Coordinates of C-alpha atoms in Angstrom, one line a residue:
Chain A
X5 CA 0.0 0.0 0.0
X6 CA 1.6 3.5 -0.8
X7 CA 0.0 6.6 0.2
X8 CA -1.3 7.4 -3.7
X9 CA -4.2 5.5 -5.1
X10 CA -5.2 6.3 -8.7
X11 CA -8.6 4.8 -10.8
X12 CA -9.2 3.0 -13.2
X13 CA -6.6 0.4 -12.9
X14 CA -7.2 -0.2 -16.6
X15 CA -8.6 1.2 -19.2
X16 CA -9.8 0.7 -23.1
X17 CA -10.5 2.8 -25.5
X18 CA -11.6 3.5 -28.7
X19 CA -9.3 5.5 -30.8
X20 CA -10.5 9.4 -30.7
X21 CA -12.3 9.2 -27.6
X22 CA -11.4 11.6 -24.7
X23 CA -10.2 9.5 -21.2
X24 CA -9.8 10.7 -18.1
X25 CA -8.0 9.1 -15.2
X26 CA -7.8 10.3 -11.4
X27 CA -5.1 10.2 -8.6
X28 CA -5.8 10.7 -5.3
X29 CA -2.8 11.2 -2.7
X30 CA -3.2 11.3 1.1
X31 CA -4.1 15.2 1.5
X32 CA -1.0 16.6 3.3
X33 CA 1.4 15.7 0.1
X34 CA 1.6 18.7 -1.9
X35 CA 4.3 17.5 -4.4
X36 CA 1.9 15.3 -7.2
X37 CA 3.7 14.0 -10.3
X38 CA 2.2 12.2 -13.5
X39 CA 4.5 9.9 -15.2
X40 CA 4.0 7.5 -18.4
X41 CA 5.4 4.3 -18.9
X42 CA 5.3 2.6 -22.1
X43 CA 6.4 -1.7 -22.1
X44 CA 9.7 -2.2 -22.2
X45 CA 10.9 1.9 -21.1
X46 CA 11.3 3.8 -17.7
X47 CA 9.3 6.0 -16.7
X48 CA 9.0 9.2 -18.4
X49 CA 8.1 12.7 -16.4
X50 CA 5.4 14.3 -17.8
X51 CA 4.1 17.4 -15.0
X52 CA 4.3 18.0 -11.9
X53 CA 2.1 20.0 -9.1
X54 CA 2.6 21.8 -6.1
X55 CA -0.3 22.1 -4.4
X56 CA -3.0 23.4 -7.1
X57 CA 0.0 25.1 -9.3
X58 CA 1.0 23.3 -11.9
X59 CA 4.5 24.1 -12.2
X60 CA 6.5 22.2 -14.8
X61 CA 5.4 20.7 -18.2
X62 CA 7.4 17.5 -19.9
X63 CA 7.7 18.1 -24.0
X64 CA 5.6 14.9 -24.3
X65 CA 2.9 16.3 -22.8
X66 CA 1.2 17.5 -26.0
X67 CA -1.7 20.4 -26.3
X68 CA -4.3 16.9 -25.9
X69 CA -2.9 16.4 -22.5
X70 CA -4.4 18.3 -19.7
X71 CA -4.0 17.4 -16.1
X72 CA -5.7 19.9 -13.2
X73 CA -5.1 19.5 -9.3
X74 CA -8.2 21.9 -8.1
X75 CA -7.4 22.5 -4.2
X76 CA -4.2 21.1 -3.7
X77 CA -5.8 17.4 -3.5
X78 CA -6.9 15.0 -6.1
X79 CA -5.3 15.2 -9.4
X80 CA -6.6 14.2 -13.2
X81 CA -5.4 13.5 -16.0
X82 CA -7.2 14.1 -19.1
X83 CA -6.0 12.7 -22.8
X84 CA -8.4 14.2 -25.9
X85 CA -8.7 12.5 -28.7
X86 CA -6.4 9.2 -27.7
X87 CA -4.6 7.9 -30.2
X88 CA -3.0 4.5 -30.2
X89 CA 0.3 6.0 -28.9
X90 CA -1.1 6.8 -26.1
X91 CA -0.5 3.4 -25.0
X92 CA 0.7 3.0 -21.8
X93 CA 1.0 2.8 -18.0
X94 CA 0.1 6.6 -16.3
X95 CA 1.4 6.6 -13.0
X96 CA 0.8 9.3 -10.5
X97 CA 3.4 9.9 -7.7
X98 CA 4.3 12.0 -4.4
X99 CA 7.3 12.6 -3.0
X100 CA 6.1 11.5 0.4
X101 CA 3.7 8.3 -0.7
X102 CA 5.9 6.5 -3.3
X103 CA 3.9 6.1 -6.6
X104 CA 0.3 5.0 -7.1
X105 CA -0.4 1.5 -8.7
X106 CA -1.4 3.2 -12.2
X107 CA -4.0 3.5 -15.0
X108 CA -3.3 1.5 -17.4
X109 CA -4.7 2.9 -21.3
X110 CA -5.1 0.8 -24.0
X111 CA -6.5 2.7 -26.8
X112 CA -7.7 0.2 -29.7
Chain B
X11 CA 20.2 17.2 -21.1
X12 CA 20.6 14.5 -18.3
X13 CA 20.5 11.2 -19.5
X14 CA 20.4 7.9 -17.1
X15 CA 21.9 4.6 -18.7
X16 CA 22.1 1.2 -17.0
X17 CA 23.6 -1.9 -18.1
X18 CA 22.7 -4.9 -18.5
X19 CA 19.1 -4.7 -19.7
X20 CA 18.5 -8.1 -19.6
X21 CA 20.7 -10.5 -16.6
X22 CA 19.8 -14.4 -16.4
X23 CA 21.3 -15.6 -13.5
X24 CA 20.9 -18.9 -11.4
X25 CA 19.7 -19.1 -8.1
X26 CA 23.0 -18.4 -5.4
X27 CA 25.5 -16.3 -7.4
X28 CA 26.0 -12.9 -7.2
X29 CA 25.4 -10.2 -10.0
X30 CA 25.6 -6.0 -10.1
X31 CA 23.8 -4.3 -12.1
X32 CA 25.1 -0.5 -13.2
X33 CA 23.7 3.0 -13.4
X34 CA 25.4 5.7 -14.9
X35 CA 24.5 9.6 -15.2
X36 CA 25.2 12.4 -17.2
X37 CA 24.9 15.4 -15.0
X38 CA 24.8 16.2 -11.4
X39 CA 21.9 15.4 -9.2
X40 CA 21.1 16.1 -5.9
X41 CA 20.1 11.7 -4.9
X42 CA 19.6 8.6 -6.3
X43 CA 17.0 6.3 -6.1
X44 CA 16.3 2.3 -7.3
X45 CA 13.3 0.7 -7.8
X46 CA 12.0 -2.7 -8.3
X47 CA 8.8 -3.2 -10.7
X48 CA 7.3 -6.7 -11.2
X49 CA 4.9 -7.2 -14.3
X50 CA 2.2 -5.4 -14.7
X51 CA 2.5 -3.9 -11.2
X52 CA 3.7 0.0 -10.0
X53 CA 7.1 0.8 -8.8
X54 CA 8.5 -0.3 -5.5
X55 CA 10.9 2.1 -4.0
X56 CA 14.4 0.2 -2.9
X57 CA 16.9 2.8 -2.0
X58 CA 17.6 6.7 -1.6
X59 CA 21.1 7.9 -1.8
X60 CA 21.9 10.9 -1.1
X61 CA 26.1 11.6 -0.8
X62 CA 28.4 10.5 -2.2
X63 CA 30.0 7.0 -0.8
X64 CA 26.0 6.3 0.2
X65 CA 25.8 2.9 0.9
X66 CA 22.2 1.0 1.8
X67 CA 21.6 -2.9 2.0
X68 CA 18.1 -4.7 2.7
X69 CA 18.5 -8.3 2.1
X70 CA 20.4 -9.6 -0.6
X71 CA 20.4 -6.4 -2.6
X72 CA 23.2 -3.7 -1.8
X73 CA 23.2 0.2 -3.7
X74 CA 25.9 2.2 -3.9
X75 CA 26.7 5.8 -4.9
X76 CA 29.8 7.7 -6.3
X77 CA 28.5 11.1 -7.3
X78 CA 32.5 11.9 -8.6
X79 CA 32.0 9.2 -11.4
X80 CA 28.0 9.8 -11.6
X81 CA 27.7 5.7 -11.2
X82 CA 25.6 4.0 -8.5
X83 CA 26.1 0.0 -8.6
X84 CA 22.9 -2.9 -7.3
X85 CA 24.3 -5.7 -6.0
X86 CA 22.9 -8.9 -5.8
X87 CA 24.0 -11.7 -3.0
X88 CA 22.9 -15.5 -3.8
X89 CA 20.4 -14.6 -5.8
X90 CA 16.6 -16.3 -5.2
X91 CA 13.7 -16.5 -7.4
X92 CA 11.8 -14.3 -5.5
X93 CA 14.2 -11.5 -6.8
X94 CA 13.2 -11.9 -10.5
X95 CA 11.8 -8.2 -11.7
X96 CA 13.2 -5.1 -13.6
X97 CA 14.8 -3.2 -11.8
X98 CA 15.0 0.9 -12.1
X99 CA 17.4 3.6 -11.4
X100 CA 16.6 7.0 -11.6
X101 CA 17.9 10.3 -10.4
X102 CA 16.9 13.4 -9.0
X103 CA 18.1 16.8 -11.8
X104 CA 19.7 18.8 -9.9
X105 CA 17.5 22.0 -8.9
X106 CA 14.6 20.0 -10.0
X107 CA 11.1 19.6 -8.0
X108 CA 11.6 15.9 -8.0
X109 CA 10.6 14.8 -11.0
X110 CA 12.6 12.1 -11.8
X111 CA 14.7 10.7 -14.8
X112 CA 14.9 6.8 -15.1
X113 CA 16.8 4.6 -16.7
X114 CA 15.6 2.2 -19.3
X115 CA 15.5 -1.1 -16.0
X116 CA 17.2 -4.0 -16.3
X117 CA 14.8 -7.1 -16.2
X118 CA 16.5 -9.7 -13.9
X119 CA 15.6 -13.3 -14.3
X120 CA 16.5 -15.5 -11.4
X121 CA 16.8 -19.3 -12.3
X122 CA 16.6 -22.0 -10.1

């Protein structure tokens, strides 16, 4: 158990539709990070919140990517228009809890 | 741009011998951390390091850093079954929030 829990574990798709997946740390971590992993790679950084201030941006994270954290606590992440690149493991992390279990995304 | 490389990718070893697996870095960072992911499952955190000469055990499994040659080494005593996974190093940029850069794992298969 880590102190980050994130839904849905998994997730499929259609090709164009808009997803949305949700991470949920204990309240007092105000450090929240969104990584993706796709099979065979490392993780990759994508953004990264303090408190309700987003505050850095990864190049992968295209204009279709939006991810909010609206008071500091819960966190989503919000992929338009999914493509079948999209692929992949999103993992949500804090500095204090470790990272979540992930959303897996297959987009078909 | 700080890149992470470890080496091998890909170690077969048998049940009781020892192994280390490598992690080099480009640039400077401020700690070090490994992981250990089995399939399908989220990242288990192994070891911070945070100096240089850091050294942390747990079991058969034994991380070291030398921030002076950017390299941080896994051991492995005996190996066991139970250790088979893929195992991650990342690092901290230095003057980053913590946002981490990882390495591409190495996926250790222990055979009996």
């Amino acid at each position: 158990d880590t102190g980050v829990s994130q839904n849905p574990r998994h997730k499929i798709t259609k090709r164009g539709q808009n997803v949305t997946f949700r991470c949920d740390p204990i309240s007092e971590h105000n450090r929240l990070y969104w990584y993706r992993q796709t099979l065979g790679q490392g993780p990759e950084f994508l953004t990264y919140f303090q408190n309700e201030a987003q505050l850095e941006k990864s190049r992968l994270l295209s204009d279709r990517f939006s991810a909010e954290r609206p008071k500091g606590s819960f966190s989503t992440l919000e992929i338009q228009r999914t493509e079948q690149g999209d692929s992949a493991m999103y993992l949500c992390a804090s500095r204090q809890g470790g990272f979540g279990s992930g959303t897996r995304l297959t987009v078909v | 741009e700080l890149k992470v490389e470890q080496n091998p990718l890909f170690l077969s070893m048998q049940e009781g011998k020892n192994y280390t697996i490598y992690c080099n870095y480009s640039t400077t960072s401020d700690r070090l951390y490994w992981y250990r992911q089995d399939p399908g499952k989220s990242l288990e955190s192994l070891f911070v390091l945070l100096s240089n000469g850091a050294v942390k055990q747990e079991g058969r499994l034994m991380a070291s850093l030398d921030t002076k040659a950017r390299l941080s080494t896994l051991h492995i005593t005996a190996a066991v079954h139970d250790l088979s996974a893929t195992y991650f190093c990342a690092v901290d940029r230095e003057g980053s929030q913590g946002n981490l850069i990882f390495g591409k794992g190495t996926k250790l298969s222990v055979k009996p």
